[in-house]
């Protein structure tokens, strides 16, 4: 059995070309045919009018009228030989010869031919109906007689001095003559049609090339698939995608880009006038380093942005800008740092507790119970290992306790003492921990860096946190003040210079405190987050060389809510507002102590 070979499928551009050629050819042929028909009809009407004029001229001749009247009065028509030599035959043939008509025929009132180009037809009745002309009406006709097809006219012949019809004159012009005239006229029509067809073919080829260039040689099905895939990909990814065409207009602006930048869809707008940060536009300039990633703050988020040139073969399609949200990564990193710090503190406490147990076991093994008892009494007086944050009991919120405790351990490792100011008091609970962590963490990190880099002998960071209850039990406001022992931002700094520290990229750090940490974004991000909530972050004091350093104040509305009153302090006279689970002086449970006893 022979395998049936599939017919090759024509490309869409080829199909379009063939369709256009077919339409052009059909239009040209129809136009030529209609023009030819109209020309033929016009020539036919002209022949009829010419025949009518000649027939009127012959019928109005007095000698013809008199001769026809005299023959009509006879009981029978004269013989053909007599008619052939008579005056009517001479008048008819003379008119035909002068005008080039096909025939000039004269009949009596009964339709008998009295004059005819063919002598053999004399005395016979005409082949076409003469009744209308004999009835006194002039008519034009197109019919086929004994001499062939013709366009002619019939006119009645009246008796001299009377309105009585005694015969009729029939004149005709051959349609072959009309066709010859049409053939002469059809030559320019043919040239016009050929020129139109050639122009249509050329335009079709040009349109095909343009279509291929615009569609990049893709078929409609492929274009439709690409559109569906583009929509699915662009709207399904979490990364922002911005497409800038070669002519400088925004061609793609997906939903993630709108969310990350906090702007509406900018597709179709000029990229130079788009309301986006200038760092984005700088990435698409001709002198920009392709693929280089930069960090910027936009819409209250830290974004990592990169741009690449889009090329299809050698054709420049513009730029593709990618936006990645690093805010959650930074928050997660900060939380992991806090967890790691707490874990290190727990390990240190566990190690110290194990050493104490070993010491007690040693006293007992050498028979010194009294020294073991004295050692236990000393341990009871000093207490277990605690977070190095002074007055942490002023904070009722466990989240703030844990976070500031972790920051205190981290600061202590760098030789900085982290303490709470005497005015600190938080009775409620934090409801927006991410925003609070971002603002408070950035301020503390900057203060610790400034204290480490400062020239003061005692390195410290003081944090005051105060919550302001909301109206009618609504969300409250958290006020944060952070001061340090560093050398400040600069003596005599003006308000405008103080505002410069919140610009993206502003930093006084020589190197990042943590590998991979961004520089110059913390304060800008903190201010944007605070202002988005209706608050602010500002410089309260610029500080001075030798200390004390700068003082920053932050206001975060809508970040707290009233909380229940916790149990009283563990010892009389000592304020302790913390939950039992997160009290910093004692982070070990009885189960943990039993585990350490087995070490």
Coordinates of C-alpha atoms in Angstrom, one line a residue:
X1 CA 0.0 0.0 0.0
X2 CA 1.4 3.4 -1.0
X3 CA 1.8 5.9 1.8
X4 CA -0.3 9.0 1.1
X5 CA 2.0 12.0 1.0
X6 CA 0.7 15.0 2.9
X7 CA 0.4 18.1 0.8
X8 CA 2.7 20.9 1.9
X9 CA 1.0 23.6 3.9
X10 CA 1.4 27.1 2.5
X11 CA 2.7 29.7 4.9
X12 CA 0.3 32.5 5.9
X13 CA 2.3 35.1 4.0
X14 CA 2.1 33.0 0.9
X15 CA -1.6 32.4 1.3
X16 CA -2.1 36.1 1.8
X17 CA -0.1 36.9 -1.4
X18 CA -2.1 34.4 -3.5
X19 CA -5.3 35.7 -2.1
X20 CA -4.3 39.3 -2.8
X21 CA -3.3 38.3 -6.4
X22 CA -6.6 36.6 -6.9
X23 CA -8.5 39.5 -5.6
X24 CA -6.6 42.0 -7.8
X25 CA -7.0 39.8 -10.9
X26 CA -10.7 39.4 -10.2
X27 CA -11.2 43.1 -9.7
X28 CA -9.3 43.9 -12.9
X29 CA -11.2 41.4 -15.0
X30 CA -14.5 42.5 -13.6
X31 CA -13.6 46.2 -14.1
X32 CA -12.5 45.5 -17.7
X33 CA -15.6 43.4 -18.5
X34 CA -17.9 46.1 -17.1
X35 CA -16.0 48.8 -19.0
X36 CA -16.2 46.8 -22.2
X37 CA -19.9 46.1 -21.8
X38 CA -20.6 49.8 -21.1
X39 CA -18.6 50.8 -24.2
X40 CA -20.4 48.3 -26.3
X41 CA -23.8 49.5 -25.1
X42 CA -22.7 53.1 -25.7
X43 CA -21.6 52.3 -29.3
X44 CA -24.9 50.5 -29.9
X45 CA -26.9 53.5 -28.7
X46 CA -24.9 55.7 -30.9
X47 CA -25.6 53.4 -33.9
X48 CA -29.3 53.4 -33.1
X49 CA -29.4 57.2 -33.0
X50 CA -27.4 57.4 -36.3
X51 CA -29.8 54.9 -37.9
X52 CA -32.8 56.9 -36.6
X53 CA -31.4 60.1 -38.0
X54 CA -30.8 58.5 -41.4
X55 CA -34.2 56.9 -41.5
X56 CA -35.9 60.2 -40.7
X57 CA -34.0 61.9 -43.5
X58 CA -35.0 59.3 -46.1
X59 CA -38.6 59.1 -44.9
X60 CA -39.0 62.9 -45.1
X61 CA -37.7 63.1 -48.7
X62 CA -40.7 64.4 -50.8
X63 CA -39.8 62.2 -53.7
X64 CA -39.7 59.1 -51.6
X65 CA -43.0 60.0 -49.9
X66 CA -44.7 60.5 -53.3
X67 CA -43.2 57.4 -54.9
X68 CA -44.3 55.2 -51.9
X69 CA -47.8 56.7 -52.0
X70 CA -48.2 56.0 -55.6
X71 CA -47.0 52.4 -55.3
X72 CA -49.2 51.8 -52.2
X73 CA -52.2 52.9 -54.3
X74 CA -51.6 50.1 -56.8
X75 CA -53.4 46.8 -56.2
X76 CA -50.1 44.9 -56.2
X77 CA -46.4 45.8 -55.9
X78 CA -44.5 46.3 -59.1
X79 CA -42.2 43.4 -60.2
X80 CA -38.6 43.3 -58.7
X81 CA -37.0 44.3 -62.0
X82 CA -39.1 47.5 -62.1
X83 CA -38.4 48.2 -58.4
X84 CA -34.7 47.6 -58.9
X85 CA -34.6 50.3 -61.6
X86 CA -37.0 52.6 -59.8
X87 CA -36.3 55.9 -57.9
X88 CA -36.8 54.4 -54.4
X89 CA -34.0 51.9 -55.0
X90 CA -31.7 54.7 -56.1
X91 CA -32.6 56.9 -53.1
X92 CA -32.1 54.0 -50.6
X93 CA -28.8 52.8 -52.1
X94 CA -27.5 56.3 -52.3
X95 CA -28.1 57.0 -48.6
X96 CA -26.6 53.6 -47.6
X97 CA -23.5 54.2 -49.6
X98 CA -23.0 57.7 -48.3
X99 CA -23.4 56.7 -44.6
X100 CA -21.9 53.2 -44.6
X101 CA -25.1 51.7 -43.2
X102 CA -25.7 47.9 -43.5
X103 CA -29.0 48.4 -45.1
X104 CA -31.7 51.1 -46.0
X105 CA -35.0 49.4 -46.7
X106 CA -38.3 51.1 -47.8
X107 CA -41.6 49.3 -47.6
X108 CA -45.3 50.0 -48.4
X109 CA -48.1 50.0 -45.9
X110 CA -48.2 46.2 -45.9
X111 CA -44.4 45.7 -45.3
X112 CA -43.5 44.7 -48.8
X113 CA -39.9 45.7 -49.6
X114 CA -39.7 48.4 -52.3
X115 CA -36.0 49.0 -51.8
X116 CA -33.4 46.6 -50.4
X117 CA -29.6 46.1 -50.8
X118 CA -30.2 42.5 -52.0
X119 CA -32.2 42.7 -55.3
X120 CA -33.5 39.2 -54.7
X121 CA -35.4 40.4 -51.6
X122 CA -37.4 43.0 -53.5
X123 CA -41.1 42.4 -53.5
X124 CA -40.9 40.2 -50.4
X125 CA -42.1 41.0 -46.9
X126 CA -39.6 42.2 -44.4
X127 CA -38.2 39.7 -42.0
X128 CA -38.8 41.9 -38.9
X129 CA -42.1 43.2 -37.6
X130 CA -42.9 46.6 -39.2
X131 CA -46.2 47.1 -37.3
X132 CA -45.0 49.8 -34.9
X133 CA -43.6 52.0 -37.6
X134 CA -46.6 51.4 -39.8
X135 CA -48.7 52.5 -36.8
X136 CA -46.9 55.8 -36.9
X137 CA -44.3 55.3 -34.2
X138 CA -40.5 55.6 -34.5
X139 CA -38.6 52.8 -33.0
X140 CA -35.0 51.7 -32.5
X141 CA -34.2 48.0 -32.7
X142 CA -31.4 45.5 -32.2
X143 CA -32.2 42.3 -34.0
X144 CA -30.9 39.9 -36.6
X145 CA -32.3 40.1 -40.1
X146 CA -31.5 38.6 -43.5
X147 CA -28.3 40.7 -43.6
X148 CA -27.2 39.7 -40.1
X149 CA -27.3 41.3 -36.7
X150 CA -27.7 45.0 -36.6
X151 CA -28.7 48.1 -34.6
X152 CA -31.2 50.2 -36.4
X153 CA -34.3 52.3 -36.5
X154 CA -37.8 52.3 -38.2
X155 CA -39.6 55.5 -39.2
X156 CA -43.1 55.7 -40.8
X157 CA -43.4 57.3 -44.3
X158 CA -46.3 59.7 -44.6
X159 CA -48.2 60.6 -47.7
X160 CA -47.4 64.1 -49.1
X161 CA -49.5 66.7 -47.3
X162 CA -51.2 64.1 -45.1
X163 CA -50.6 62.2 -41.9
X164 CA -51.6 58.9 -43.4
X165 CA -48.9 56.3 -43.2
X166 CA -48.1 54.8 -46.6
X167 CA -45.0 52.8 -45.7
X168 CA -41.9 52.8 -43.5
X169 CA -38.1 53.2 -43.7
X170 CA -35.8 50.8 -41.9
X171 CA -32.1 51.6 -41.5
X172 CA -29.5 49.4 -39.8
X173 CA -25.8 49.4 -38.9
X174 CA -24.0 46.1 -38.5
X175 CA -23.0 45.2 -34.9
X176 CA -19.7 43.9 -36.4
X177 CA -18.9 47.5 -37.1
X178 CA -19.7 48.3 -33.5
X179 CA -17.4 45.4 -32.4
X180 CA -14.6 46.9 -34.6
X181 CA -15.0 50.2 -32.9
X182 CA -15.0 48.5 -29.5
X183 CA -11.8 46.7 -30.4
X184 CA -10.2 50.0 -31.1
X185 CA -11.4 51.3 -27.8
X186 CA -10.5 48.2 -25.8
X187 CA -6.8 48.6 -26.4
X188 CA -6.4 51.4 -23.8
X189 CA -8.7 49.4 -21.5
X190 CA -6.4 46.4 -21.8
X191 CA -3.3 48.5 -21.1
X192 CA -5.1 50.0 -18.1
X193 CA -6.1 46.6 -16.8
X194 CA -2.6 45.2 -17.3
X195 CA -1.1 48.2 -15.4
X196 CA -3.5 47.8 -12.6
X197 CA -2.8 44.1 -12.4
X198 CA 1.0 44.7 -12.3
X199 CA 0.6 47.4 -9.7
X200 CA -1.6 45.0 -7.6
X201 CA 1.0 42.2 -7.9
X202 CA 3.8 44.6 -6.9
X203 CA 1.8 45.9 -3.9
X204 CA 1.0 42.4 -2.9
X205 CA 4.7 41.4 -2.8
X206 CA 5.6 44.5 -0.8
X207 CA 2.8 43.9 1.6
X208 CA 4.0 40.3 2.0
X209 CA 7.5 41.4 2.8
X210 CA 6.2 44.0 5.3
X211 CA 3.9 41.3 6.9
X212 CA 6.9 39.0 7.3
X213 CA 9.0 41.7 8.8
X214 CA 6.3 42.8 11.3
X215 CA 5.5 39.2 12.3
X216 CA 9.1 38.1 12.4
X217 CA 8.2 35.4 10.0
X218 CA 5.8 33.8 12.4
X219 CA 2.5 32.2 11.5
X220 CA -0.8 33.5 13.0
X221 CA -1.2 30.3 15.1
X222 CA 2.3 30.9 16.4
X223 CA 1.6 34.5 17.2
X224 CA -1.6 33.5 19.0
X225 CA 0.3 30.9 21.0
X226 CA 3.0 33.4 21.9
X227 CA 0.4 36.0 23.1
X228 CA -1.2 33.4 25.3
X229 CA 2.2 32.2 26.7
X230 CA 3.3 35.8 27.2
X231 CA 0.2 36.6 29.2
X232 CA 0.5 33.4 31.2
X233 CA 4.1 34.0 32.0
X234 CA 4.1 37.7 32.7
X235 CA 1.0 37.6 34.9
X236 CA 2.0 34.3 36.6
X237 CA 5.5 35.3 37.9
X238 CA 6.2 37.2 41.1
X239 CA 9.0 39.2 39.5
X240 CA 8.2 42.5 37.8
X241 CA 8.8 42.6 34.1
X242 CA 9.0 45.9 32.1
X243 CA 9.5 45.9 28.4
X244 CA 10.8 49.0 26.7
X245 CA 10.6 49.0 22.9
X246 CA 13.3 50.3 20.6
X247 CA 11.4 53.6 20.1
X248 CA 11.4 54.3 23.8
X249 CA 7.8 53.3 24.7
X250 CA 6.7 50.9 27.4
X251 CA 5.4 47.8 25.7
X252 CA 5.1 45.4 28.7
X253 CA 4.3 46.3 32.3
X254 CA 3.0 43.2 34.1
X255 CA 1.0 43.1 37.3
X256 CA 4.0 42.3 39.5
X257 CA 5.8 45.5 38.3
X258 CA 2.7 47.6 39.1
X259 CA 2.6 46.1 42.6
X260 CA 6.3 46.5 43.3
X261 CA 6.5 50.0 42.0
X262 CA 3.1 51.1 43.3
X263 CA 2.0 52.6 39.9
X264 CA -0.7 51.8 37.4
X265 CA -0.2 50.0 34.1
X266 CA 2.2 52.2 32.1
X267 CA 2.0 50.2 28.8
X268 CA 2.0 52.6 25.8
X269 CA 3.5 55.6 27.7
X270 CA 6.9 57.1 26.9
X271 CA 9.6 55.5 29.0
X272 CA 11.4 58.8 29.5
X273 CA 8.3 60.3 31.1
X274 CA 7.2 57.2 33.1
X275 CA 6.7 57.9 36.8
X276 CA 9.4 55.4 37.9
X277 CA 12.7 55.9 39.8
X278 CA 15.5 57.4 37.8
X279 CA 17.7 54.4 38.6
X280 CA 15.4 52.3 36.4
X281 CA 15.7 54.6 33.4
X282 CA 19.5 54.8 33.9
X283 CA 19.7 51.1 33.3
X284 CA 18.3 51.4 29.8
X285 CA 20.7 54.1 28.6
X286 CA 23.2 53.4 25.9
X287 CA 26.2 53.8 28.3
X288 CA 24.7 51.5 31.0
X289 CA 26.4 48.2 31.8
X290 CA 24.1 45.4 30.6
X291 CA 22.9 42.9 33.2
X292 CA 24.3 44.9 36.2
X293 CA 22.0 44.5 39.2
X294 CA 21.3 47.5 41.4
X295 CA 19.3 48.0 44.6
X296 CA 16.7 50.7 45.0
X297 CA 13.8 51.5 47.3
X298 CA 10.4 52.0 45.7
X299 CA 6.9 51.6 47.0
X300 CA 8.2 50.8 50.5
X301 CA 10.2 47.8 49.1
X302 CA 13.8 47.0 48.5
X303 CA 14.1 45.9 44.9
X304 CA 16.9 44.3 43.0
X305 CA 16.8 45.6 39.4
X306 CA 18.6 44.5 36.2
X307 CA 18.2 45.3 32.5
X308 CA 19.2 43.4 29.4
X309 CA 19.1 44.3 25.7
X310 CA 16.5 42.3 23.7
X311 CA 17.6 41.3 20.2
X312 CA 16.0 39.1 17.5
X313 CA 18.8 38.3 15.1
X314 CA 20.2 41.7 14.4
X315 CA 17.0 43.6 15.1
X316 CA 17.0 45.7 18.2
X317 CA 13.8 45.0 20.1
X318 CA 14.5 47.4 23.1
X319 CA 15.2 46.5 26.8
X320 CA 13.8 44.1 29.3
X321 CA 13.9 45.3 32.9
X322 CA 13.5 42.7 35.7
X323 CA 12.4 43.7 39.2
X324 CA 12.9 41.3 42.2
X325 CA 11.5 42.0 45.7
X326 CA 14.2 41.7 48.3
X327 CA 12.2 43.1 51.2
X328 CA 10.9 39.8 52.4
X329 CA 14.4 38.3 52.1
X330 CA 15.8 41.1 54.2
X331 CA 13.1 40.6 56.8
X332 CA 13.7 36.9 56.8
X333 CA 17.4 37.5 57.2
X334 CA 16.8 39.8 60.1
X335 CA 14.5 37.3 61.7
X336 CA 17.1 34.5 61.2
X337 CA 19.8 36.7 62.7
X338 CA 17.6 37.2 65.7
X339 CA 16.9 33.5 66.0
X340 CA 20.6 32.7 65.6
X341 CA 21.5 35.2 68.3
X342 CA 18.9 33.7 70.6
X343 CA 20.2 30.2 69.8
X344 CA 23.7 31.3 70.6
X345 CA 22.5 32.7 73.9
X346 CA 20.8 29.5 74.7
X347 CA 23.8 27.5 73.9
X348 CA 26.0 29.7 76.0
X349 CA 23.5 29.4 78.9
X350 CA 23.3 25.6 78.4
X351 CA 27.1 25.4 78.4
X352 CA 27.4 27.5 81.6
X353 CA 24.7 25.5 83.3
X354 CA 26.5 22.3 82.4
X355 CA 29.8 23.7 83.8
X356 CA 28.0 24.6 87.0
X357 CA 26.6 21.1 87.3
X358 CA 30.1 19.6 86.7
X359 CA 31.5 21.8 89.4
X360 CA 28.8 20.7 91.9
X361 CA 29.4 17.0 90.9
X362 CA 33.1 17.5 91.5
X363 CA 32.5 18.8 95.0
X364 CA 30.3 15.9 95.8
X365 CA 32.7 13.4 94.4
X366 CA 35.6 14.6 96.6
X367 CA 33.4 14.7 99.7
X368 CA 32.9 18.4 100.1
X369 CA 29.2 18.9 100.5
X370 CA 29.6 22.1 102.4
X371 CA 31.5 23.7 99.5
X372 CA 28.9 22.4 97.1
X373 CA 26.2 24.0 99.2
X374 CA 28.1 27.3 99.3
X375 CA 28.5 27.2 95.6
X376 CA 24.8 26.7 95.0
X377 CA 24.0 29.6 97.3
X378 CA 26.3 31.8 95.3
X379 CA 24.6 30.7 92.0
X380 CA 21.2 31.5 93.5
X381 CA 22.4 35.0 94.2
X382 CA 23.9 35.7 90.8
X383 CA 21.1 34.2 88.7
X384 CA 21.4 32.5 85.3
X385 CA 22.7 34.0 82.1
X386 CA 20.5 36.8 80.7
X387 CA 20.1 38.9 77.6
X388 CA 22.4 41.9 77.8
X389 CA 19.5 44.5 77.5
X390 CA 18.9 46.7 80.5
X391 CA 15.3 47.2 81.8
X392 CA 13.8 44.8 79.2
X393 CA 11.0 44.3 81.7
X394 CA 9.5 47.7 80.6
X395 CA 8.2 46.0 77.4
X396 CA 5.1 44.0 77.8
X397 CA 5.1 42.8 74.2
X398 CA 6.9 39.5 73.9
X399 CA 7.8 40.2 70.3
X400 CA 9.7 43.4 71.2
X401 CA 11.3 41.6 74.1
X402 CA 12.6 38.8 71.9
X403 CA 13.7 41.1 69.1
X404 CA 15.5 43.6 71.4
X405 CA 17.0 40.7 73.4
X406 CA 18.5 39.3 70.2
X407 CA 19.8 42.7 69.1
X408 CA 21.3 43.1 72.6
X409 CA 23.2 39.9 72.2
X410 CA 24.4 40.9 68.8
X411 CA 25.5 44.3 70.0
X412 CA 27.2 42.8 73.0
X413 CA 29.3 40.6 70.7
X414 CA 30.5 43.8 69.0
X415 CA 31.3 45.4 72.4
X416 CA 28.2 47.7 72.5
X417 CA 25.8 47.8 75.3
X418 CA 22.1 48.0 74.3
X419 CA 19.7 49.4 76.9
X420 CA 16.2 50.7 77.1
X421 CA 15.6 54.3 78.1
X422 CA 13.8 55.0 81.3
X423 CA 10.8 56.5 79.5
X424 CA 10.2 53.2 77.7
X425 CA 6.9 51.5 78.3
X426 CA 4.8 49.3 76.0
X427 CA 1.5 48.0 77.4
X428 CA 0.0 46.8 74.2
X429 CA 1.0 44.2 71.6
X430 CA 2.6 44.8 68.2
X431 CA 0.2 44.0 65.4
X432 CA 2.6 44.8 62.5
X433 CA 5.8 43.0 63.4
X434 CA 7.3 43.2 59.9
X435 CA 7.1 47.0 59.6
X436 CA 8.2 47.4 63.3
X437 CA 11.1 45.0 62.8
X438 CA 12.3 46.8 59.6
X439 CA 12.3 50.3 61.1
X440 CA 13.5 49.4 64.6
X441 CA 16.1 46.9 63.3
X442 CA 17.6 49.4 60.8
X443 CA 17.8 52.1 63.4
X444 CA 19.5 49.8 65.9
X445 CA 21.9 48.4 63.3
X446 CA 22.9 51.9 62.2
X447 CA 23.3 53.0 65.9
X448 CA 25.5 49.9 66.7
X449 CA 27.7 50.6 63.7
X450 CA 28.0 54.2 64.7
X451 CA 28.9 53.3 68.3
X452 CA 31.6 50.8 67.1
X453 CA 33.1 53.4 64.7
X454 CA 32.8 56.2 67.3
X455 CA 35.7 57.5 69.5
X456 CA 33.9 57.3 72.8
X457 CA 35.4 55.0 75.4
X458 CA 32.0 53.6 76.5
X459 CA 30.0 52.2 73.6
X460 CA 26.3 52.1 74.0
X461 CA 23.0 52.3 72.2
X462 CA 19.8 53.5 74.0
X463 CA 16.4 52.7 72.7
X464 CA 13.2 54.2 74.0
X465 CA 9.9 52.6 72.9
X466 CA 6.5 54.1 73.8
X467 CA 3.1 53.0 72.6
X468 CA 0.3 55.5 72.3
X469 CA -3.2 53.9 72.6
X470 CA -5.6 54.5 69.7
X471 CA -8.9 56.4 69.9
X472 CA -11.8 54.3 71.2
X473 CA -9.7 51.2 71.5
X474 CA -8.4 51.4 68.0
X475 CA -4.9 50.6 66.6
X476 CA -2.3 52.5 68.5
X477 CA 0.9 54.3 67.6
X478 CA 4.4 53.1 68.4
X479 CA 7.1 55.8 69.1
X480 CA 10.7 54.8 68.8
X481 CA 13.8 56.9 69.8
X482 CA 17.3 55.5 69.1
X483 CA 20.5 57.2 70.3
X484 CA 24.1 56.0 70.3
X485 CA 27.5 56.9 71.6
X486 CA 29.1 57.5 68.1
X487 CA 30.5 60.6 66.6
X488 CA 27.1 61.7 65.1
X489 CA 26.3 62.8 61.6
X490 CA 28.3 66.0 61.7
X491 CA 28.5 69.1 63.8
X492 CA 26.3 72.0 62.7
X493 CA 24.3 69.9 60.2
X494 CA 21.4 71.8 58.7
X495 CA 17.9 70.4 58.2
X496 CA 18.6 69.9 54.5
X497 CA 21.8 68.0 55.2
X498 CA 19.9 65.9 57.8
X499 CA 17.4 64.9 55.1
X500 CA 20.2 63.7 52.9
X501 CA 20.8 60.7 55.1
X502 CA 17.4 59.3 54.0
X503 CA 18.4 59.3 50.3
X504 CA 19.0 56.0 48.7
X505 CA 22.7 55.0 48.7
X506 CA 23.7 57.3 51.5
X507 CA 26.0 55.5 53.9
X508 CA 28.8 56.2 56.4
X509 CA 29.8 52.6 56.7
X510 CA 33.2 51.5 55.3
X511 CA 32.0 47.9 54.9
X512 CA 28.7 46.1 55.5
X513 CA 28.1 44.7 58.9
X514 CA 27.1 41.4 57.3
X515 CA 28.4 39.9 54.0
X516 CA 25.9 40.6 51.2
X517 CA 24.1 43.4 53.1
X518 CA 23.0 46.3 51.1
X519 CA 24.4 49.8 51.8
X520 CA 22.4 53.0 52.0
X521 CA 18.9 51.5 51.8
X522 CA 17.9 51.0 55.5
X523 CA 16.9 54.6 56.3
X524 CA 15.2 55.2 53.0
X525 CA 13.2 52.0 53.4
X526 CA 12.3 52.8 57.0
X527 CA 11.1 56.3 56.1
X528 CA 9.0 55.0 53.2
X529 CA 7.4 52.3 55.4
X530 CA 6.7 54.8 58.2
X531 CA 5.2 57.4 55.8
X532 CA 3.1 54.8 54.1
X533 CA 1.5 54.2 57.5
X534 CA 1.0 58.0 58.1
X535 CA 4.1 58.3 60.3
X536 CA 7.7 59.4 59.7
X537 CA 11.4 58.8 60.5
X538 CA 13.5 61.8 61.1
X539 CA 16.7 63.0 62.7
X540 CA 16.1 64.5 66.1
X541 CA 19.7 65.5 66.9
X542 CA 22.7 65.2 64.6
X543 CA 25.2 64.5 67.4
X544 CA 28.8 65.7 67.8
X545 CA 32.3 64.2 67.5
X546 CA 33.3 62.3 70.6
X547 CA 29.6 61.6 71.5
X548 CA 26.8 61.5 72.1
X549 CA 25.9 60.5 68.6
X550 CA 22.8 61.1 66.4
X551 CA 19.3 60.6 67.7
X552 CA 16.6 59.2 65.4
X553 CA 12.9 59.2 66.1
X554 CA 10.3 57.1 64.3
X555 CA 6.5 57.2 64.5
X556 CA 4.6 54.1 63.4
X557 CA 0.8 54.6 63.5
X558 CA -1.5 51.6 63.5
X559 CA 1.1 49.1 64.7
X560 CA -0.1 48.2 68.2
X561 CA -3.3 47.2 70.0
X562 CA -4.2 47.1 73.7
X563 CA -3.2 43.8 75.5
X564 CA -4.2 42.1 78.7
X565 CA -2.5 42.9 81.9
X566 CA 0.2 40.3 82.6
X567 CA 1.0 38.8 86.1
X568 CA 3.0 40.9 88.5
X569 CA 6.7 40.8 89.0
X570 CA 8.4 37.5 90.2
X571 CA 10.0 39.2 93.2
X572 CA 8.6 42.0 95.3
X573 CA 9.7 45.4 94.3
X574 CA 10.9 44.4 90.9
X575 CA 8.7 45.4 87.9
X576 CA 8.3 42.4 85.5
X577 CA 5.7 42.8 82.7
X578 CA 7.0 40.0 80.6
X579 CA 5.3 36.7 79.8
X580 CA 6.7 33.7 81.7
X581 CA 7.7 32.0 78.4
X582 CA 9.9 34.9 77.2
X583 CA 11.5 36.3 80.4
X584 CA 15.0 37.0 79.5
X585 CA 16.7 36.3 82.9
X586 CA 15.7 32.6 82.7
X587 CA 15.4 31.0 79.2
X588 CA 15.8 27.4 80.4
X589 CA 12.8 25.2 81.2
X590 CA 13.0 22.4 83.8
X591 CA 13.1 19.9 80.9
X592 CA 16.2 21.7 79.5
X593 CA 17.9 21.6 82.9
X594 CA 17.3 17.8 83.1
X595 CA 18.8 17.4 79.6
X596 CA 21.9 19.4 80.7
X597 CA 22.2 17.3 83.8
X598 CA 22.8 14.4 81.5
X599 CA 25.6 16.1 79.6

